[in-house]
Amino acid sequence: MSAQNSAGIQTLLDAEREAQKIVQKAREYRTKRVKDARSEAQKEIEDYRKNKDEEFKKFESEHTKGNKKAEDDADKEAQEKMKTIKESGGKSGKKVVDDLLKVVTDVKPEVPDRVTAPVNA
């Protein structure tokens, strides 16, 4: 009976080792699947980000074209106004300076109307 018990124990030990191997393989498989899922999710995130970046760039390029034209038009108009101002300053600048100097140098003191009333002291 001792041999039979030894054989039974040995069979149980073999079964336990086999079960440990199966459990180890299951753990390795699960670990591998988790790593694969992470890398797949990362790839999907990168693809999504790339897609959204492309959409944004397309949207931005479509909407900045109108702004660029408006900027160009505003710059052109500003340049035209600056040119007009410079031309008029060149034409009448000397006269304006002369008039200012005349007003500043030819002082004509006048008494305000409020002060002309007689003061009874």
PDB file of C-alpha atoms in Angstrom:
ATOM      1  CA  MET A   1       0.000   0.000   0.000  1.00  0.00           C
ATOM      2  CA  SER A   2       2.916   2.282   0.569  1.00  0.00           C
ATOM      3  CA  ALA A   3       3.880   2.026  -3.090  1.00  0.00           C
ATOM      4  CA  GLN A   4       0.333   2.816  -4.024  1.00  0.00           C
ATOM      5  CA  ASN A   5       0.342   5.877  -1.729  1.00  0.00           C
ATOM      6  CA  SER A   6       3.672   6.981  -3.166  1.00  0.00           C
ATOM      7  CA  ALA A   7       2.303   6.638  -6.686  1.00  0.00           C
ATOM      8  CA  GLY A   8      -0.814   8.625  -5.699  1.00  0.00           C
ATOM      9  CA  ILE A   9       1.285  11.325  -4.079  1.00  0.00           C
ATOM     10  CA  GLN A  10       3.553  11.433  -7.097  1.00  0.00           C
ATOM     11  CA  THR A  11       0.507  11.736  -9.378  1.00  0.00           C
ATOM     12  CA  LEU A  12      -0.808  14.618  -7.256  1.00  0.00           C
ATOM     13  CA  LEU A  13       2.573  16.360  -7.343  1.00  0.00           C
ATOM     14  CA  ASP A  14       2.723  15.937 -11.124  1.00  0.00           C
ATOM     15  CA  ALA A  15      -0.810  17.305 -11.435  1.00  0.00           C
ATOM     16  CA  GLU A  16       0.134  20.259  -9.204  1.00  0.00           C
ATOM     17  CA  ARG A  17       3.214  21.013 -11.336  1.00  0.00           C
ATOM     18  CA  GLU A  18       1.105  20.795 -14.476  1.00  0.00           C
ATOM     19  CA  ALA A  19      -1.473  23.149 -12.925  1.00  0.00           C
ATOM     20  CA  GLN A  20       1.312  25.605 -12.021  1.00  0.00           C
ATOM     21  CA  LYS A  21       2.537  25.518 -15.611  1.00  0.00           C
ATOM     22  CA  ILE A  22      -0.994  26.202 -16.874  1.00  0.00           C
ATOM     23  CA  VAL A  23      -1.434  29.086 -14.411  1.00  0.00           C
ATOM     24  CA  GLN A  24       1.969  30.525 -15.405  1.00  0.00           C
ATOM     25  CA  LYS A  25       1.042  30.331 -19.098  1.00  0.00           C
ATOM     26  CA  ALA A  26      -2.281  32.025 -18.346  1.00  0.00           C
ATOM     27  CA  ARG A  27      -0.477  34.847 -16.489  1.00  0.00           C
ATOM     28  CA  GLU A  28       1.989  35.307 -19.346  1.00  0.00           C
ATOM     29  CA  TYR A  29      -0.855  35.339 -21.848  1.00  0.00           C
ATOM     30  CA  ARG A  30      -2.781  37.906 -19.788  1.00  0.00           C
ATOM     31  CA  THR A  31       0.327  40.094 -19.431  1.00  0.00           C
ATOM     32  CA  LYS A  32       0.956  39.879 -23.160  1.00  0.00           C
ATOM     33  CA  ARG A  33      -2.681  40.797 -23.915  1.00  0.00           C
ATOM     34  CA  VAL A  34      -2.506  43.815 -21.564  1.00  0.00           C
ATOM     35  CA  LYS A  35       0.691  45.035 -23.258  1.00  0.00           C
ATOM     36  CA  ASP A  36      -0.876  44.516 -26.694  1.00  0.00           C
ATOM     37  CA  ALA A  37      -4.029  46.371 -25.624  1.00  0.00           C
ATOM     38  CA  ARG A  38      -1.946  49.281 -24.314  1.00  0.00           C
ATOM     39  CA  SER A  39       0.092  49.554 -27.498  1.00  0.00           C
ATOM     40  CA  GLU A  40      -3.058  49.287 -29.620  1.00  0.00           C
ATOM     41  CA  ALA A  41      -4.769  51.985 -27.560  1.00  0.00           C
ATOM     42  CA  GLN A  42      -1.685  54.212 -27.866  1.00  0.00           C
ATOM     43  CA  LYS A  43      -1.706  53.730 -31.637  1.00  0.00           C
ATOM     44  CA  GLU A  44      -5.413  54.634 -31.788  1.00  0.00           C
ATOM     45  CA  ILE A  45      -4.756  57.750 -29.692  1.00  0.00           C
ATOM     46  CA  GLU A  46      -1.923  58.813 -32.000  1.00  0.00           C
ATOM     47  CA  ASP A  47      -4.077  58.213 -35.090  1.00  0.00           C
ATOM     48  CA  TYR A  48      -6.934  60.215 -33.554  1.00  0.00           C
ATOM     49  CA  ARG A  49      -4.589  63.071 -32.587  1.00  0.00           C
ATOM     50  CA  LYS A  50      -3.064  63.116 -36.079  1.00  0.00           C
ATOM     51  CA  ASN A  51      -6.534  63.184 -37.647  1.00  0.00           C
ATOM     52  CA  LYS A  52      -7.695  66.054 -35.413  1.00  0.00           C
ATOM     53  CA  ASP A  53      -4.470  68.004 -36.077  1.00  0.00           C
ATOM     54  CA  GLU A  54      -5.057  67.666 -39.822  1.00  0.00           C
ATOM     55  CA  GLU A  55      -8.681  68.807 -39.412  1.00  0.00           C
ATOM     56  CA  PHE A  56      -7.542  71.813 -37.377  1.00  0.00           C
ATOM     57  CA  LYS A  57      -4.871  72.776 -39.903  1.00  0.00           C
ATOM     58  CA  LYS A  58      -7.412  72.529 -42.713  1.00  0.00           C
ATOM     59  CA  PHE A  59      -9.918  74.635 -40.750  1.00  0.00           C
ATOM     60  CA  GLU A  60      -7.232  77.162 -39.871  1.00  0.00           C
ATOM     61  CA  SER A  61      -6.006  77.479 -43.453  1.00  0.00           C
ATOM     62  CA  GLU A  62      -9.569  77.957 -44.740  1.00  0.00           C
ATOM     63  CA  HIS A  63     -10.369  80.654 -42.231  1.00  0.00           C
ATOM     64  CA  THR A  64      -7.075  82.530 -42.263  1.00  0.00           C
ATOM     65  CA  LYS A  65      -7.277  83.153 -46.001  1.00  0.00           C
ATOM     66  CA  GLY A  66     -10.128  85.629 -45.446  1.00  0.00           C
ATOM     67  CA  ASN A  67      -8.231  87.249 -42.598  1.00  0.00           C
ATOM     68  CA  LYS A  68      -5.121  87.543 -44.731  1.00  0.00           C
ATOM     69  CA  LYS A  69      -7.083  89.317 -47.449  1.00  0.00           C
ATOM     70  CA  ALA A  70      -8.654  91.662 -44.883  1.00  0.00           C
ATOM     71  CA  GLU A  71      -5.210  92.387 -43.429  1.00  0.00           C
ATOM     72  CA  ASP A  72      -3.815  93.133 -46.876  1.00  0.00           C
ATOM     73  CA  ASP A  73      -6.746  95.434 -47.658  1.00  0.00           C
ATOM     74  CA  ALA A  74      -6.337  97.249 -44.330  1.00  0.00           C
ATOM     75  CA  ASP A  75      -2.593  97.648 -44.898  1.00  0.00           C
ATOM     76  CA  LYS A  76      -3.184  99.018 -48.384  1.00  0.00           C
ATOM     77  CA  GLU A  77      -5.780 101.491 -47.096  1.00  0.00           C
ATOM     78  CA  ALA A  78      -3.472 102.591 -44.260  1.00  0.00           C
ATOM     79  CA  GLN A  79      -0.615 103.129 -46.702  1.00  0.00           C
ATOM     80  CA  GLU A  80      -2.865 105.237 -48.940  1.00  0.00           C
ATOM     81  CA  LYS A  81      -3.984 107.375 -45.984  1.00  0.00           C
ATOM     82  CA  MET A  82      -0.376 107.804 -44.802  1.00  0.00           C
ATOM     83  CA  LYS A  83       0.586 108.906 -48.314  1.00  0.00           C
ATOM     84  CA  THR A  84      -2.277 111.443 -48.375  1.00  0.00           C
ATOM     85  CA  ILE A  85      -1.321 112.798 -44.942  1.00  0.00           C
ATOM     86  CA  LYS A  86       2.335 113.133 -45.936  1.00  0.00           C
ATOM     87  CA  GLU A  87       1.399 114.890 -49.165  1.00  0.00           C
ATOM     88  CA  SER A  88      -0.860 117.392 -47.415  1.00  0.00           C
ATOM     89  CA  GLY A  89       1.805 117.903 -44.727  1.00  0.00           C
ATOM     90  CA  GLY A  90       4.373 118.560 -47.419  1.00  0.00           C
ATOM     91  CA  LYS A  91       2.117 121.055 -49.194  1.00  0.00           C
ATOM     92  CA  SER A  92       0.944 123.106 -46.224  1.00  0.00           C
ATOM     93  CA  GLY A  93       3.473 122.174 -43.536  1.00  0.00           C
ATOM     94  CA  LYS A  94       5.539 125.350 -43.870  1.00  0.00           C
ATOM     95  CA  LYS A  95       2.427 127.547 -43.675  1.00  0.00           C
ATOM     96  CA  VAL A  96       1.198 125.726 -40.549  1.00  0.00           C
ATOM     97  CA  VAL A  97       4.576 126.143 -38.857  1.00  0.00           C
ATOM     98  CA  ASP A  98       4.710 129.831 -39.787  1.00  0.00           C
ATOM     99  CA  ASP A  99       1.161 130.412 -38.471  1.00  0.00           C
ATOM    100  CA  LEU A 100       1.999 128.675 -35.190  1.00  0.00           C
ATOM    101  CA  LEU A 101       5.155 130.740 -34.747  1.00  0.00           C
ATOM    102  CA  LYS A 102       3.256 133.953 -35.527  1.00  0.00           C
ATOM    103  CA  VAL A 103       0.546 133.195 -32.958  1.00  0.00           C
ATOM    104  CA  VAL A 104       3.108 132.295 -30.320  1.00  0.00           C
ATOM    105  CA  THR A 105       5.368 135.307 -30.902  1.00  0.00           C
ATOM    106  CA  ASP A 106       2.698 137.980 -31.494  1.00  0.00           C
ATOM    107  CA  VAL A 107       1.109 138.109 -28.062  1.00  0.00           C
ATOM    108  CA  LYS A 108      -1.921 140.389 -27.702  1.00  0.00           C
ATOM    109  CA  PRO A 109      -3.018 140.377 -24.101  1.00  0.00           C
ATOM    110  CA  GLU A 110      -6.745 140.840 -23.610  1.00  0.00           C
ATOM    111  CA  VAL A 111      -8.694 141.153 -20.399  1.00  0.00           C
ATOM    112  CA  PRO A 112     -11.481 138.617 -20.074  1.00  0.00           C
ATOM    113  CA  ASP A 113     -15.048 139.946 -19.903  1.00  0.00           C
ATOM    114  CA  ARG A 114     -15.517 138.738 -16.336  1.00  0.00           C
ATOM    115  CA  VAL A 115     -12.582 140.761 -15.151  1.00  0.00           C
ATOM    116  CA  THR A 116     -13.606 144.044 -16.822  1.00  0.00           C
ATOM    117  CA  ALA A 117     -16.312 144.677 -14.247  1.00  0.00           C
ATOM    118  CA  PRO A 118     -15.284 147.447 -11.767  1.00  0.00           C
ATOM    119  CA  VAL A 119     -13.900 146.174  -8.518  1.00  0.00           C
ATOM    120  CA  ASN A 120     -15.056 148.096  -5.424  1.00  0.00           C
ATOM    121  CA  ALA A 121     -12.321 147.683  -2.956  1.00  0.00           C
TER     122      ALA A 121
END
